[in-house]
Tab-separated table of C-alpha atoms in Angstrom:
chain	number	residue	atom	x	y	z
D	1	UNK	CA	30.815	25.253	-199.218
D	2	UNK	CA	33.703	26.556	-197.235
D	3	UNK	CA	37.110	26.324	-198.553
D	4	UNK	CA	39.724	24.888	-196.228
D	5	UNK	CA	43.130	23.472	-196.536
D	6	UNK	CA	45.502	21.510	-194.718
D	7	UNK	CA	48.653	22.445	-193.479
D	8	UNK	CA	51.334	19.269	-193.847
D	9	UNK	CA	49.305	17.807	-195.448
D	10	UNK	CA	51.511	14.658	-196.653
D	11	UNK	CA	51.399	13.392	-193.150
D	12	UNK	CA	49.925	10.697	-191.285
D	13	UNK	CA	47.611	13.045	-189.273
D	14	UNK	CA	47.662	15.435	-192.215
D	15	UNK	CA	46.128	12.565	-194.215
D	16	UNK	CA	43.802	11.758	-191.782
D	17	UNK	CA	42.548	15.452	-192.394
D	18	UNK	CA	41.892	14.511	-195.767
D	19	UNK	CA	40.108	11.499	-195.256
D	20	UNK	CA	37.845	12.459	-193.191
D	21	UNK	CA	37.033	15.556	-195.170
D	22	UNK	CA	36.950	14.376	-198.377
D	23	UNK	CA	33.227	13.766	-198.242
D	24	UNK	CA	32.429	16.810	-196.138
D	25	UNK	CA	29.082	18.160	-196.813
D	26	UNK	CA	30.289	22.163	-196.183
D	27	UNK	CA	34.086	22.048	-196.398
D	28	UNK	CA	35.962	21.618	-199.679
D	29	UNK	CA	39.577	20.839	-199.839
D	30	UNK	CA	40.950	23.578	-201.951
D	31	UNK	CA	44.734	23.881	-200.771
D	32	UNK	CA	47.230	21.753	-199.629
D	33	UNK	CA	50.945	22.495	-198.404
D	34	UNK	CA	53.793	20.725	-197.827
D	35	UNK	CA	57.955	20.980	-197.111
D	36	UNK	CA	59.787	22.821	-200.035
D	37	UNK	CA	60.609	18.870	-201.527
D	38	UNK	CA	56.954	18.220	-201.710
D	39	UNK	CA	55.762	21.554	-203.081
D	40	UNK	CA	54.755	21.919	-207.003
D	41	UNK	CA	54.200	18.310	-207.201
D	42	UNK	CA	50.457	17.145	-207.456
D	43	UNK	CA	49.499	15.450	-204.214
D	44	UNK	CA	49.301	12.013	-205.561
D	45	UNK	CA	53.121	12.047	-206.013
D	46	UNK	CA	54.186	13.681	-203.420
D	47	UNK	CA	52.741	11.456	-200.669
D	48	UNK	CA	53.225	7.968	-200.020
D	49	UNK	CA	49.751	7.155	-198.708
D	50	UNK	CA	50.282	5.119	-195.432
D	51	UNK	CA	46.034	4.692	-194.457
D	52	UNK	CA	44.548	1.588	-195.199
D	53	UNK	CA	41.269	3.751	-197.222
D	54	UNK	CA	42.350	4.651	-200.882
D	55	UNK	CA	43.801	8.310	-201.562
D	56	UNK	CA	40.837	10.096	-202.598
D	57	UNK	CA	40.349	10.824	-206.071
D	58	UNK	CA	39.664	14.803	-205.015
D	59	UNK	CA	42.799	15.455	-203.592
D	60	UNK	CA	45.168	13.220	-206.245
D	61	UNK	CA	45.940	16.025	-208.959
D	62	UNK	CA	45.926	18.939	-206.235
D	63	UNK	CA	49.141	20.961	-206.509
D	64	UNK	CA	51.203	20.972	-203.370
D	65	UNK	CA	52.148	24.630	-202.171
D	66	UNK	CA	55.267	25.453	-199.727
D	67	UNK	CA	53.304	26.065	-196.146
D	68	UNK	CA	53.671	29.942	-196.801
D	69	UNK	CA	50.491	32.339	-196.059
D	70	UNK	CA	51.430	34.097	-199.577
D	71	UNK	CA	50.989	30.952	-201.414
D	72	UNK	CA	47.892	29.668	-200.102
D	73	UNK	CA	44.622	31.235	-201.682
D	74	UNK	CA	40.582	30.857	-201.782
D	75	UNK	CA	40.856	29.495	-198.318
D	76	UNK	CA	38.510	30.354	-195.371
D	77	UNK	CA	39.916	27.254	-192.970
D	78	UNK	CA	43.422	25.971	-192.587
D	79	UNK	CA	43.777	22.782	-190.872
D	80	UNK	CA	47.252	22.298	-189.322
D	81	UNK	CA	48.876	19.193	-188.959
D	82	UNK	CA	52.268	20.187	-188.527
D	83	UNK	CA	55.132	19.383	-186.514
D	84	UNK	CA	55.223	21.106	-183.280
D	85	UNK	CA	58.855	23.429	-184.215
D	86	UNK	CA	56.987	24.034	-187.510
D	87	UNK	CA	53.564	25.283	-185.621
D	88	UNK	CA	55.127	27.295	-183.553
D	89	UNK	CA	56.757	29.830	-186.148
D	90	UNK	CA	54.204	29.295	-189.531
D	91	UNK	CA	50.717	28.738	-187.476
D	92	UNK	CA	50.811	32.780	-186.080
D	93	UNK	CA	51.473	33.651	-189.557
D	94	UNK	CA	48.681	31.908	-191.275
D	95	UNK	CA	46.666	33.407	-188.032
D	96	UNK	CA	46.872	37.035	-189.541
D	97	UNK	CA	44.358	36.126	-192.426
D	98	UNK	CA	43.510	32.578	-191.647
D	99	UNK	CA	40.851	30.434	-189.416
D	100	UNK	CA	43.746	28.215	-187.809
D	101	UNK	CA	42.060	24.940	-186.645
D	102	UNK	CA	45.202	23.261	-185.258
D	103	UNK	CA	45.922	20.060	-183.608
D	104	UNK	CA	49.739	20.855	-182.973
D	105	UNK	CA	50.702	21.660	-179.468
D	106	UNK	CA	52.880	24.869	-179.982
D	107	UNK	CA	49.934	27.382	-178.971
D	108	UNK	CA	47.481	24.997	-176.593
D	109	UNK	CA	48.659	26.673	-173.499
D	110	UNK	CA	48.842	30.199	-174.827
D	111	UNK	CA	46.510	32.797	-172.183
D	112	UNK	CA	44.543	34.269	-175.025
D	113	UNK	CA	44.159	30.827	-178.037
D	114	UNK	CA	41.357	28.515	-177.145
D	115	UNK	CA	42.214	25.062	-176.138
D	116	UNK	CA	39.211	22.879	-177.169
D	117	UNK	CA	36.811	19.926	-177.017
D	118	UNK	CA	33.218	21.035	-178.395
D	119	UNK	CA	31.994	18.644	-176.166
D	120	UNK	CA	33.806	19.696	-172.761
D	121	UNK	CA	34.238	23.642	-172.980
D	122	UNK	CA	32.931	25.572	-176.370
D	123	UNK	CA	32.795	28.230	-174.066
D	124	UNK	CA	36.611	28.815	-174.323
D	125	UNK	CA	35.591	30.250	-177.980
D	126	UNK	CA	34.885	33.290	-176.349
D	127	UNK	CA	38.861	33.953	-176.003
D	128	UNK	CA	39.210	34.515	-179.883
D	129	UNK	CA	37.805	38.279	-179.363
D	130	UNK	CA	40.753	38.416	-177.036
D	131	UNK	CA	43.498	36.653	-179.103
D	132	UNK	CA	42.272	38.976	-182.185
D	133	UNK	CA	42.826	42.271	-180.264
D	134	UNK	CA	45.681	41.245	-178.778
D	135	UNK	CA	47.810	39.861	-181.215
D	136	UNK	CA	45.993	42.268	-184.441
D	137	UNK	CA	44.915	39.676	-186.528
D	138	UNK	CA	42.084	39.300	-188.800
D	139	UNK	CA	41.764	35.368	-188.301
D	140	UNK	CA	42.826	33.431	-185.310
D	141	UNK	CA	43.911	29.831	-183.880
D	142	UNK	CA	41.745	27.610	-181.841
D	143	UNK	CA	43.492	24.244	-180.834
D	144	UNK	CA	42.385	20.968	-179.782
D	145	UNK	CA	44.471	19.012	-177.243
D	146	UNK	CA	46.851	16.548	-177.059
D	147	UNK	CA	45.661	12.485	-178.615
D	148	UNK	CA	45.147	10.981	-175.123
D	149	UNK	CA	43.952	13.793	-173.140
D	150	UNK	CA	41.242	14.351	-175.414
D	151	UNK	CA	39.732	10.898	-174.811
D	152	UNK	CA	40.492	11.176	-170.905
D	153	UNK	CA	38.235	14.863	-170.773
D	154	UNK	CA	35.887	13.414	-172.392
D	155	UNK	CA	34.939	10.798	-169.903
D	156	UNK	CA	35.554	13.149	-167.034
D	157	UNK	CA	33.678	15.961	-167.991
D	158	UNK	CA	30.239	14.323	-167.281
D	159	UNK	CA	31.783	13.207	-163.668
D	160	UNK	CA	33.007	16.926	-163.151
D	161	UNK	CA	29.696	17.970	-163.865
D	162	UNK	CA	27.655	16.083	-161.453
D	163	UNK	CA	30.172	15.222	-158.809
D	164	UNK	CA	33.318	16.463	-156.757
D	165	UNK	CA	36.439	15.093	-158.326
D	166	UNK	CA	39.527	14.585	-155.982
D	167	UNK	CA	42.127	12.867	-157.845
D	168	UNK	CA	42.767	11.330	-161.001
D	169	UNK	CA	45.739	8.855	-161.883
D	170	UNK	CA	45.660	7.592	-165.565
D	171	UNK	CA	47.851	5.284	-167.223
D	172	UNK	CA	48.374	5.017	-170.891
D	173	UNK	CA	48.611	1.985	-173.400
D	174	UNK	CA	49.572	4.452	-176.811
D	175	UNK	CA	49.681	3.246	-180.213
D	176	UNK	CA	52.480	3.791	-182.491
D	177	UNK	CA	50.662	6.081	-184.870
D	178	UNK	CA	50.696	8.952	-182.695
D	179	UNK	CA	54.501	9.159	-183.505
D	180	UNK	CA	53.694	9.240	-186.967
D	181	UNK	CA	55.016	6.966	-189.405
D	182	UNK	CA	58.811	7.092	-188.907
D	183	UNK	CA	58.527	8.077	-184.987
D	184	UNK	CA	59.252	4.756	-183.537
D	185	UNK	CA	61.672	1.987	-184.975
D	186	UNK	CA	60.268	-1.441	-185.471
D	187	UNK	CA	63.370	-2.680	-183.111
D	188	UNK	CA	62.109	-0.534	-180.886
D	189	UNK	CA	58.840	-1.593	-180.475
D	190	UNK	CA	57.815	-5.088	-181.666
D	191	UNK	CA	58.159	-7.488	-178.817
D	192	UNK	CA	58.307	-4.632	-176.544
D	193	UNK	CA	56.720	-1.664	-174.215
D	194	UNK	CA	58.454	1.879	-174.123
D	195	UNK	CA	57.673	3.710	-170.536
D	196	UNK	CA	58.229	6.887	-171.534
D	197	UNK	CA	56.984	9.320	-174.376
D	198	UNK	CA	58.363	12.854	-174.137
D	199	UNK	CA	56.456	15.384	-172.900
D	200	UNK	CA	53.153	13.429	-172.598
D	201	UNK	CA	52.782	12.388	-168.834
D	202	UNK	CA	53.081	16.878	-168.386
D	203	UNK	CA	50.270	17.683	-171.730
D	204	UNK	CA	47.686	15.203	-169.721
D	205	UNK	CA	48.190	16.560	-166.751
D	206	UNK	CA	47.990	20.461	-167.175
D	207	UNK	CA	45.895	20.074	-170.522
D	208	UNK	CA	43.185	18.078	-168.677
D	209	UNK	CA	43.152	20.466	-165.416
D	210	UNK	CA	42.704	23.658	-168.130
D	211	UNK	CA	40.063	21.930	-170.606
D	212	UNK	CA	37.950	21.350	-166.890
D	213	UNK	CA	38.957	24.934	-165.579
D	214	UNK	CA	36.473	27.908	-165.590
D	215	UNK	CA	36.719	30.956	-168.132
D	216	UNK	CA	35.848	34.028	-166.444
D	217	UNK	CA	36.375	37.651	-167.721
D	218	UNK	CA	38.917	36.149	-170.618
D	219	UNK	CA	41.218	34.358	-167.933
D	220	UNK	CA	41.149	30.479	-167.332
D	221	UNK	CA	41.196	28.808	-163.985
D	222	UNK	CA	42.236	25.134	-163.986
D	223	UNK	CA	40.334	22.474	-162.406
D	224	UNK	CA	41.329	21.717	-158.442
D	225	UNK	CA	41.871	18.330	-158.592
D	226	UNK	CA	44.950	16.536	-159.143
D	227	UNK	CA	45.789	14.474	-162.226
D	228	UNK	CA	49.010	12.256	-162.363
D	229	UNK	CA	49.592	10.394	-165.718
D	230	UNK	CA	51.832	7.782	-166.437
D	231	UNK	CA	52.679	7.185	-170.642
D	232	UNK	CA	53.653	4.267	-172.375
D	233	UNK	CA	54.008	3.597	-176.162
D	234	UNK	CA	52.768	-0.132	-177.245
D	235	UNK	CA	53.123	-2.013	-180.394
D	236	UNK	CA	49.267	-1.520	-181.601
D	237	UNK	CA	49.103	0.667	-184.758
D	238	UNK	CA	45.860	2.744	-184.030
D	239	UNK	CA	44.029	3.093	-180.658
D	240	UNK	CA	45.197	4.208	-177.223
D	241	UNK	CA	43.906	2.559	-174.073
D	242	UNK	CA	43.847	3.847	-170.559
D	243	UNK	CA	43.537	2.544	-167.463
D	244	UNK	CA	41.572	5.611	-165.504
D	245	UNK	CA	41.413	5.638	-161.487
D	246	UNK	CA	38.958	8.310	-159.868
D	247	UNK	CA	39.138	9.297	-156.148
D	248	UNK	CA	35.808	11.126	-155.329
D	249	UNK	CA	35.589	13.301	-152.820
D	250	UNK	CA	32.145	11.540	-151.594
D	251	UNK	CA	30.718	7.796	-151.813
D	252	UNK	CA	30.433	7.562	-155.416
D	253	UNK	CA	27.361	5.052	-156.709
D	254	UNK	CA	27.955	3.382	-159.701
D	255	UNK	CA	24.945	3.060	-160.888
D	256	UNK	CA	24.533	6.900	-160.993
D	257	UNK	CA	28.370	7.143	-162.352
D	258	UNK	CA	27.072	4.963	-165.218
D	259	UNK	CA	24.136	6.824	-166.315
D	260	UNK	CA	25.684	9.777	-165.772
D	261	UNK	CA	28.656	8.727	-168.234
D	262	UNK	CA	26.420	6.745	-170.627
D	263	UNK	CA	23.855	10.092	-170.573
D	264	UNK	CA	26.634	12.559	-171.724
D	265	UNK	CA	25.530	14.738	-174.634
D	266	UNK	CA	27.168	18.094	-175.291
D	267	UNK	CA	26.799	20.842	-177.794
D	268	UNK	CA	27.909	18.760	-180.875
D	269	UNK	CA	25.267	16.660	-180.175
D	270	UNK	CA	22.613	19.591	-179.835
D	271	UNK	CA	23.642	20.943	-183.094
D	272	UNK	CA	23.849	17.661	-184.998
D	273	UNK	CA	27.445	18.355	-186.200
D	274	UNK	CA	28.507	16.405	-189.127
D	275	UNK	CA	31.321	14.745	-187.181
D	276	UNK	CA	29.895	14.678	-184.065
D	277	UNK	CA	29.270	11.281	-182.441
D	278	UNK	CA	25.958	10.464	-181.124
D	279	UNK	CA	27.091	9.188	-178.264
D	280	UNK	CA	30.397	11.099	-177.181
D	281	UNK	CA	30.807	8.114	-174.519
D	282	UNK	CA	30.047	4.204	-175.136
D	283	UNK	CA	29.744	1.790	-172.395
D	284	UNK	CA	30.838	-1.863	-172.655
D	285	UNK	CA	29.392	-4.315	-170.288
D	286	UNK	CA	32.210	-6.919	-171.315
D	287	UNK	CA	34.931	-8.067	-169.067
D	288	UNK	CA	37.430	-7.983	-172.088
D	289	UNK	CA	36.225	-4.329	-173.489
D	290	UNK	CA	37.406	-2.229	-174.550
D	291	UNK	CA	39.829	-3.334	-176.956
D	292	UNK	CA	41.714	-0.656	-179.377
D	293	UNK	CA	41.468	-3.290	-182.356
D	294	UNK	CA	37.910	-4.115	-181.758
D	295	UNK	CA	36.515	-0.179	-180.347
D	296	UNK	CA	38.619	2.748	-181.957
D	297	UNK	CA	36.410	3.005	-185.083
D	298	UNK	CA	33.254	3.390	-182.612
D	299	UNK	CA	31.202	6.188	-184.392
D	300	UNK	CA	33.746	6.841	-187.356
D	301	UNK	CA	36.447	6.912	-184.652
D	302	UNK	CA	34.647	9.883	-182.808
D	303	UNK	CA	33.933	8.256	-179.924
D	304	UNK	CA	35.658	6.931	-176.343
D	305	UNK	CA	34.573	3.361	-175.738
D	306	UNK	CA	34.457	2.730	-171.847
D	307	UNK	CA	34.750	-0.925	-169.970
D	308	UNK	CA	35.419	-2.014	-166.844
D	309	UNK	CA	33.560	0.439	-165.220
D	310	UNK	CA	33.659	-0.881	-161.780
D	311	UNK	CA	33.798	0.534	-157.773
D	312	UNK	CA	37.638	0.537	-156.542
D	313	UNK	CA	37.367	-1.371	-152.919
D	314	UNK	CA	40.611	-0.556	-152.279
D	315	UNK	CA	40.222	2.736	-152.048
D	316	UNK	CA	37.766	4.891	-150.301
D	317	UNK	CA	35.506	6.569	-152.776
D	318	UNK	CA	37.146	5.631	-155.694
D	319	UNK	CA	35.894	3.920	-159.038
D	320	UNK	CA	38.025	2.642	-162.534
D	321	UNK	CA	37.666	2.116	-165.714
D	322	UNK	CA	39.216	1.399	-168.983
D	323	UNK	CA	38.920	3.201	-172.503
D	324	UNK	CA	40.081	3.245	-176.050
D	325	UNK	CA	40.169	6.656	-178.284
D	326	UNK	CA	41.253	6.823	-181.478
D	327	UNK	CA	44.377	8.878	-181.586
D	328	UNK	CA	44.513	10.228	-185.115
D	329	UNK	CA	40.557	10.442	-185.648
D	330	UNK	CA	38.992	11.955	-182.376
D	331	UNK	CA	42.488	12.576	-180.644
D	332	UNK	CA	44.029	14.775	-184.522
D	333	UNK	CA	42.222	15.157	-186.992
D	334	UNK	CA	38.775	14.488	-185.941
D	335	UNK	CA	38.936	16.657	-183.281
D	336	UNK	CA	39.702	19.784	-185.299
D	337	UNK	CA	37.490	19.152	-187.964
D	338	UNK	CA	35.012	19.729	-184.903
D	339	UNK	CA	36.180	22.409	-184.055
D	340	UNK	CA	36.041	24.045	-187.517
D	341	UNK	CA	32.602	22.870	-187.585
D	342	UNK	CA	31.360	24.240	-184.278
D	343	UNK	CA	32.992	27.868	-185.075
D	344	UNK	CA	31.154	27.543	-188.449
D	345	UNK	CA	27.964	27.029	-186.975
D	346	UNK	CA	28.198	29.409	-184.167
D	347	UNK	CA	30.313	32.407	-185.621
């Protein structure tokens, strides 16, 4: 088994982390960390669980450390789920010792720390010799990106494989969750729509064109074509939609676009990774799919549902569709926990 702990661990995403690891057949949870209120409390009271699955027995009489390298021990793995200003300053620290699987944003766009979806661009693991010699650390950070890009890449990266991509525009539908619990008011939401969710419309955009780049000799070229994003926050609790439109730079057949979407395997699936979906990509042949309420938990949550996938006649060579990821399993905590698992396999 590998020891791992999690890094804010009291919330929501951090317990996501721990549900979906609390049954892990290689890692054990053997450290969790906290603010300085929350530390030397056992983990049962210094949370307020806010998931609908029960607090796992494992974690309940777990002693809660301050998030301090010095303090954490017996760990191979730290999963961070930490706010962003946090990241930035404790995540290089834990680096120096530590595997740092983190889903925070602080070092995504950083030249030498891999930005990652297994499925899209393992390949980007190479940069770790890089970050290592650069930065003189025995471990290292490898990131995943941000909730809704992750389930965007994902149903481009078959479509940048087999065909030439000209534009995308993509318009989010995003559940309150990825705020975390106290991120936005009731007021502010219930009978409502918010346009605008800081920072997001600019991670989709440059995260997306980076995750599709090309790595050579340790330096990453983003993807040509253009991505514009436009973010909104809805009242659904779990589950963010997007509406996806795709300008080709050829006549596009759907048929093919189908298969080649509904075909997608990458090296997750190869290796048979614990978390790994079997299908990274679901089709829906509904009219009404997807749906976050009725699609987010596809495959444990690890997979993008897609609908509506239909020819744009408007448009010359263009195509849409519609999907649902779920934004604290494969957009958090999922998709670090697949990281982990792909560097444990491979390293």
């Amino acid at each position: 088994m590998v020891n791992v702990g999690i890094l804010g661990a009291t919330g929501m995403v951090g317990q996501r982390f721990i549900e979906l690891l609390a049954e892990h057949p290689k890692f054990e949870i053997t450290a969790l960390t906290a603010s300085q209120r929350s530390a030397g409390k056992k983990y049962e009271d210094a949370t307020t669980w806010y998931l609908d699955s029960s607090m796992p027995e494992s974690v309940k009489d777990i002693t809660v450390v301050d998030t301090d390298p010095a303090l954490v021990k017996d760990v191979d793995i730290v999963f961070s789920a930490l706010p962003t200003e946090n990241a930035a300053i404790v995540e290089p620290k834990f680096a120096e010792k530590f595997i740092v699987a983190s889903n925070a944003s602080a070092m995504r766009m950083e030249d030498d720390v891999p930005l990652v979806i297994p499925e899209v661009n393992p390949e980007y693991l190479d940069l770790i010799e890089i970050q290592q010699k650069n930065r003189g650390w025995d471990g290292f950070i490898v990131t995943n990106p941000n909730c809704s890009t992750i389930a965007l890449t994902i149903t481009l990266k078959p479509l940048h494989d087999q065909f030439d991509i000209k534009r995308v525009y993509v318009s989010t539908m995003q559940a309150v969750s990825g705020a975390g619990y106290n991120g936005v008011p009731s007021m502010a939401i219930v009978d409502n729509l918010v346009p605008f969710i800081g920072g997001e419309e600019e991670k989709m955009e440059t995260e997306t064109q980076h995750l599709l780049g090309n790595l050579e000799d340790g330096v990453v070229t983003p993807a040509s074509f253009g991505v514009s994003a436009s973010c909104h926050r809805v009242a659904v609790v779990d589950g963010h939609t997007e509406a996806v439109f795709i300008e080709m730079e050829d006549k596009c057949d759907m048929d093919e676009i189908h298969a080649t979407m509904d075909q997608f395997r990458g090296l997750p699936q190869k290796l048979d990774l614990y978390s790994a979906p079997e299908k990274p990509i679901v089709i829906r042949p509904e009219d009404n799919r997807p749906q976050p309420r009725m699609d987010r938990n596809q495959e444990g949550g690890m997979a993008v549902t897609v609908g509506r996938l239909r020819e744009d006649v408007a448009f010359e060579n263009s195509f849409r569709y519609v999907l649902v990821g779920h934004n604290t399993i494969r957009g958090a905590a999922g998709a670090s926990i697949l990281n982990a698992e792909l560097i444990n396999e491979i390293m």
